[in-house]
Short mmCIF file of C-alpha atoms in Angstrom, two decimals:
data_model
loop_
_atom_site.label_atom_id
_atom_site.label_comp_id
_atom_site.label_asym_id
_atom_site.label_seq_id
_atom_site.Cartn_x
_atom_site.Cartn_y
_atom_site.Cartn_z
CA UNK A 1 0.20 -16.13 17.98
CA UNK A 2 -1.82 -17.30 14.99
CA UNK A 3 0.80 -18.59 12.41
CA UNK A 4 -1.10 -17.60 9.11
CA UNK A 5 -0.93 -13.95 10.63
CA UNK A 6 2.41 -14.39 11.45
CA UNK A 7 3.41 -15.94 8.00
CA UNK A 8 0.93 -13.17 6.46
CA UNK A 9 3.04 -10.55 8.14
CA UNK A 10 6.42 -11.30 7.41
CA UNK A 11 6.00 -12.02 3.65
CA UNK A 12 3.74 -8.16 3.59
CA UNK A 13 7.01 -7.01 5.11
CA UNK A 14 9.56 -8.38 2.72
CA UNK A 15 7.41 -6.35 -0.04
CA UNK A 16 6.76 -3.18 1.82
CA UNK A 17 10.14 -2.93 2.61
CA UNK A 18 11.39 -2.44 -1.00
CA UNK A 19 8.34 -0.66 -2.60
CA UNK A 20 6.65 1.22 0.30
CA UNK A 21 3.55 -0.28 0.21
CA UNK A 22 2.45 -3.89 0.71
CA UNK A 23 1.06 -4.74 4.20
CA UNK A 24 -2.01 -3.63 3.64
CA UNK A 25 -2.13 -4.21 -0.24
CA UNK A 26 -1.57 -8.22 -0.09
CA UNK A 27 -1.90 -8.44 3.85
CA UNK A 28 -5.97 -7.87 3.43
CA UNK A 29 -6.37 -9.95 0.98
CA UNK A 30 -4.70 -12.71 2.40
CA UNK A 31 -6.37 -12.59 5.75
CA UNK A 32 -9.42 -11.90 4.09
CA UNK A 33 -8.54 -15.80 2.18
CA UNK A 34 -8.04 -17.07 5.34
CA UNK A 35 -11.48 -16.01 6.82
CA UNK A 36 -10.94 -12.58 9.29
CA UNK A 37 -13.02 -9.81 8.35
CA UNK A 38 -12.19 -6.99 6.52
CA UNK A 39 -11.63 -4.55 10.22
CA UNK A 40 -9.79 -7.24 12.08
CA UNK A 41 -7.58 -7.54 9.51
CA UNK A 42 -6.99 -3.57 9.17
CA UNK A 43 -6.23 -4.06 13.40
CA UNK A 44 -3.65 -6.19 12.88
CA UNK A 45 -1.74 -4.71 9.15
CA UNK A 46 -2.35 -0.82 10.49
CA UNK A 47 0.38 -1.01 13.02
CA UNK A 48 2.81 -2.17 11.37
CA UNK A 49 2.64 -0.69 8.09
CA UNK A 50 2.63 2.43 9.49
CA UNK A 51 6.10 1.10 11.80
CA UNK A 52 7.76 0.17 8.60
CA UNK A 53 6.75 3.28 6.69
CA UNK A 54 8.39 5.16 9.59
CA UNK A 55 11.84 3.75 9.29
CA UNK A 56 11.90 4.13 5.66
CA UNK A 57 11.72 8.47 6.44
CA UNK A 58 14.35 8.16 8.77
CA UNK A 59 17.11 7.90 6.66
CA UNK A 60 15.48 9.00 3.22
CA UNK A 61 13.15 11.62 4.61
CA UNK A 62 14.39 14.36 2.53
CA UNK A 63 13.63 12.45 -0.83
CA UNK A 64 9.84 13.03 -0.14
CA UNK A 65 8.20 15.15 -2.96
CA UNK A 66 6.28 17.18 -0.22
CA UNK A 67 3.62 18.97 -2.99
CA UNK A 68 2.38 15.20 -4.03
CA UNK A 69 2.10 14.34 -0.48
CA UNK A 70 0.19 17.62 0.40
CA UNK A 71 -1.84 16.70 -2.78
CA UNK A 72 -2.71 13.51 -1.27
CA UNK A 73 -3.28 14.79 2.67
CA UNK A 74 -6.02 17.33 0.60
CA UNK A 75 -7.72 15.16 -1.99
CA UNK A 76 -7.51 11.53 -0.95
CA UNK A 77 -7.58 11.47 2.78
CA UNK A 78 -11.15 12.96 3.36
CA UNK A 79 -12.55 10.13 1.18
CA UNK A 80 -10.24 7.62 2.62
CA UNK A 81 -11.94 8.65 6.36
CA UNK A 82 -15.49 8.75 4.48
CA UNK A 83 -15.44 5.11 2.52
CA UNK A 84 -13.73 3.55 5.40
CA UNK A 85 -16.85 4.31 8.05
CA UNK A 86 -19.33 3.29 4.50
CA UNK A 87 -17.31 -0.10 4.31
CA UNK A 88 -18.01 -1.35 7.64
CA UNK A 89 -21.23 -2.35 6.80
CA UNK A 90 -21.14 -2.89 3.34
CA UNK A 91 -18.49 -4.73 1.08
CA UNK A 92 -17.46 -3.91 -2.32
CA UNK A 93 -15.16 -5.78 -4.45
CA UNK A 94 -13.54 -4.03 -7.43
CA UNK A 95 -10.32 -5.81 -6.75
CA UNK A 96 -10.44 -6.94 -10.75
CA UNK A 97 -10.69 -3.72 -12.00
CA UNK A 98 -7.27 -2.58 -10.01
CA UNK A 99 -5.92 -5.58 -11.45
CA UNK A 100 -6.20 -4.67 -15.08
CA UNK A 101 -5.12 -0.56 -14.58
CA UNK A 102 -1.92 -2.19 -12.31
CA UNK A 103 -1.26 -4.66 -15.63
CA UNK A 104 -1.66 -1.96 -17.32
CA UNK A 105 0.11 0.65 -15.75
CA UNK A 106 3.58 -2.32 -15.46
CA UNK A 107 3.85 -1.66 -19.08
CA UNK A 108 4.41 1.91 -19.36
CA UNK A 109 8.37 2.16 -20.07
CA UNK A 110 7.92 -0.30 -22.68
CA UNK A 111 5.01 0.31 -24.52
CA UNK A 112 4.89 3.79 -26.02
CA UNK A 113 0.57 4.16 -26.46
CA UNK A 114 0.72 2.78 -22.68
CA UNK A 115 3.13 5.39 -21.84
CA UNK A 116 1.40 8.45 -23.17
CA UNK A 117 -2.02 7.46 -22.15
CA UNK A 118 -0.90 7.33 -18.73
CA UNK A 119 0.66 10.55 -18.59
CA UNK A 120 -3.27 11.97 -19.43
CA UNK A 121 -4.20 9.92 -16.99
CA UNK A 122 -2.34 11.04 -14.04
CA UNK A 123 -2.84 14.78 -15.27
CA UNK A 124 -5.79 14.89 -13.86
CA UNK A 125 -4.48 14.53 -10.70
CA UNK A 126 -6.88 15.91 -8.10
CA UNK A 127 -9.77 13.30 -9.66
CA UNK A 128 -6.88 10.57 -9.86
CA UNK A 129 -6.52 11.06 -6.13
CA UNK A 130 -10.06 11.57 -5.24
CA UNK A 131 -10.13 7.94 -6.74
CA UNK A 132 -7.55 6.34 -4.51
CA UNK A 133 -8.94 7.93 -1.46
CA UNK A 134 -12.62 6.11 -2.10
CA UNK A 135 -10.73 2.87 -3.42
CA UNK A 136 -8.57 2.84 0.03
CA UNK A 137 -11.66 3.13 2.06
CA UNK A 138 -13.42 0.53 0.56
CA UNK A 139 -10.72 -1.96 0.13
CA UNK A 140 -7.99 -1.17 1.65
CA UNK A 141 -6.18 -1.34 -2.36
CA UNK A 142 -5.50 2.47 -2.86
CA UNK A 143 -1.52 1.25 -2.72
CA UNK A 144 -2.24 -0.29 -5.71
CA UNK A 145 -2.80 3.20 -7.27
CA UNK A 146 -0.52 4.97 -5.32
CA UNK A 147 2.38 2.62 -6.17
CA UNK A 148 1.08 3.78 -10.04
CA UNK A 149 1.04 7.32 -10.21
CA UNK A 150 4.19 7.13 -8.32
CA UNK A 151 6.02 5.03 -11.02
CA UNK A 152 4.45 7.19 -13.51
CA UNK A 153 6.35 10.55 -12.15
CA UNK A 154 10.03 8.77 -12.53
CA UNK A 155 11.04 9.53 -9.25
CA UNK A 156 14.44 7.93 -9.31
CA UNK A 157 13.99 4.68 -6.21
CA UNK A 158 14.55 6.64 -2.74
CA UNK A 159 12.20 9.20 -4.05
CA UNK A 160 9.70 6.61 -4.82
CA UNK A 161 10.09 4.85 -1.55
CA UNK A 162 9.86 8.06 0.47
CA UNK A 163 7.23 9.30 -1.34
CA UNK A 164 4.80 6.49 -1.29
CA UNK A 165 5.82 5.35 2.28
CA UNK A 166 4.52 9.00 3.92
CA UNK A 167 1.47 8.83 1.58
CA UNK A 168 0.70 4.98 2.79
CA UNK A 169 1.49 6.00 6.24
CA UNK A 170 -1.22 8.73 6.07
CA UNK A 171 -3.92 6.11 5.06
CA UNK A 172 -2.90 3.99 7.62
CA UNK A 173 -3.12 6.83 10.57
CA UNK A 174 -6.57 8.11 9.38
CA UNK A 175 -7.74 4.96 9.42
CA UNK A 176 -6.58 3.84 12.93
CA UNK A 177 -8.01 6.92 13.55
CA UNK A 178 -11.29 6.21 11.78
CA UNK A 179 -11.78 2.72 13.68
CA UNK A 180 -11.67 4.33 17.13
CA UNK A 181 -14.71 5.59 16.45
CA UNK A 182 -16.34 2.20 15.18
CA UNK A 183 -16.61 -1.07 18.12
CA UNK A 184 -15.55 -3.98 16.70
CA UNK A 185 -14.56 -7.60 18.37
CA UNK A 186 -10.37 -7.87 18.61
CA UNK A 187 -9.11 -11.09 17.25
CA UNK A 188 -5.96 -10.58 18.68
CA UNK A 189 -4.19 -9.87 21.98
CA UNK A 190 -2.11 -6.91 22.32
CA UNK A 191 1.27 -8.70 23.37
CA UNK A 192 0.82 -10.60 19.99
CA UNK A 193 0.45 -7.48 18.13
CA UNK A 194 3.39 -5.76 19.80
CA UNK A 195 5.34 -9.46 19.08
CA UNK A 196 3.91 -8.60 15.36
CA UNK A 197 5.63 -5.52 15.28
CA UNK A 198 8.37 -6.17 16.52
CA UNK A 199 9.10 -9.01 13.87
CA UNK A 200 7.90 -6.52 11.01
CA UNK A 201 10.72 -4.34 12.72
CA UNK A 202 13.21 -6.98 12.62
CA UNK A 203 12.04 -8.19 8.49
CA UNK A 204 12.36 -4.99 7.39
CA UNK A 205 15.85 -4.23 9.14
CA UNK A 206 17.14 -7.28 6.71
CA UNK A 207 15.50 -6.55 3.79
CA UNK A 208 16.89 -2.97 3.48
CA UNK A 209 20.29 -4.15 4.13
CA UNK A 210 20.30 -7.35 2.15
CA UNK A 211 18.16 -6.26 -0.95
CA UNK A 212 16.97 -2.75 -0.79
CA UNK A 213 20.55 -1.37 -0.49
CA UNK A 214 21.81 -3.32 -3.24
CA UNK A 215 19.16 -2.91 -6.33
CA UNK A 216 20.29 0.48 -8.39
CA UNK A 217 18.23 2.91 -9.65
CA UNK A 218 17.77 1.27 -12.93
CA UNK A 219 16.78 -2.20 -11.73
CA UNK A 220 15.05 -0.97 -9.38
CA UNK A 221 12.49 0.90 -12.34
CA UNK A 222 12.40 -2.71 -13.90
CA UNK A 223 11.34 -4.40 -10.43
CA UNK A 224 8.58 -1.46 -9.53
CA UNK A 225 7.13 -2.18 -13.11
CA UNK A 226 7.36 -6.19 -12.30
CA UNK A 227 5.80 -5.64 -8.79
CA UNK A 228 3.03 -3.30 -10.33
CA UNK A 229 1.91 -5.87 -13.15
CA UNK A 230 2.40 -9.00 -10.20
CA UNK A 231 -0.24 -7.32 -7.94
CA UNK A 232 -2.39 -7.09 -11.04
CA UNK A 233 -2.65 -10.61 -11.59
CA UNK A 234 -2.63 -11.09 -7.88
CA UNK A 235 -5.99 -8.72 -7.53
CA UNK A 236 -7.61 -10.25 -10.28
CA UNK A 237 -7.40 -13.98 -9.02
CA UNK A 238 -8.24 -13.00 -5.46
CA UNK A 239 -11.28 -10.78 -7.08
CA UNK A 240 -12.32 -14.25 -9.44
#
């Protein structure tokens, strides 16, 4: 087993654990730093984002806002499936750009102007989704904007978990679904992906006991905003 995958992996995990979202969000870019391509790397984050996104629902499952999520199967979905077959031939990097909304978007409690302009921002929901579906498909970055609009609705922290964790587990199953239909070389055996998973299983199991369980509503509002303006800067230096 590759140990930059396996370091890769259980850092993702840590994140992913607490906020929903994070495999695939720093996972690409980091594998994409350490020189796999863009469809290896979804082969080896896919599974287990979608594992971890699992056992978030099975104890918080009935936080879900279903209506966003049904928002999300409709409008972004489609153009996730679309951009994703576009992207295996060509590459697009608007990394940078995500940066600066996610910067952006981190000070929204605290900043008043930032605040309000969001809220017109995310009214326009159906294009703001239309958005992340193309972004996701391209980059593999729509939980970048995803982790947003969720922080922007005020969901109180299960709810946000929950909710982003179905919606990032419905990118990842479209697009495992997506790259059946596209032949690509595997750059990794499938007993070290199932040893993968079962690590991811095993990270995220000790996360949600030692942190998740333990950070209150109100921290964890202040952490989401920190995490948000964090993968800003992160996007932009990987983007430079």
């Amino acid at each position: 087993m590759p140990l930059d995958i396996l370091l890769t992996i259980i850092a993702t995990t840590v994140i992913q654990s607490i906020f929903g979202v994070g495999v695939l969000l720093f996972g690409t870019p980091l594998l994409l730093l350490l020189g796999y391509q863009f469809i290896n790397a979804l082969e080896i984050l896919l599974p287990i984002s979608i594992a971890i996104n699992l056992l978030q629902l099975v104890k918080h499952h009935h936080f879900i806002d279903i209506n966003f999520v049904r928002n999300v199967l409709k409008y972004s979905i489609p153009f996730v499936v679309v951009f994703l077959f576009i992207v295996t031939s060509v590459r697009i990097n608007i990394g940078a750009l995500i940066g600066v909304f996610l910067i952006f978007v981190a000070f929204k409690d605290a900043v008043g102007a930032v605040n309000r302009i969001i809220e017109k921002l995310v009214s326009y929901e159906r294009t703001y989704l239309i958005s992340m579906g193309i972004v996701h498909g391209l980059t593999n970055l729509g939980g970048s904007l995803l982790t947003a609009i969720a922080h922007s609705k005020q969901y109180e922290k299960n709810q946000t978990r929950s909710t982003v964790a179905v919606c990032y587990g419905m990118f990842a199953v479209f697009q495992i679904l997506t790259l059946l239909f596209v032949k690509h070389q595997y750059v990794i055996s499938y007993a070290d992906n199932v040893s993968l998973l079962q690590i991811a299983v095993v990270v995220f199991l000790l996360t949600e006991e030692m942190l998740y369980k333990n950070i209150d509503n109100e921290k964890y509002a202040k952490i989401f905003a920190a995490f948000l303006g964090i993968s800003g800067f992160v996007l932009i230096w990987k983007s430079l």
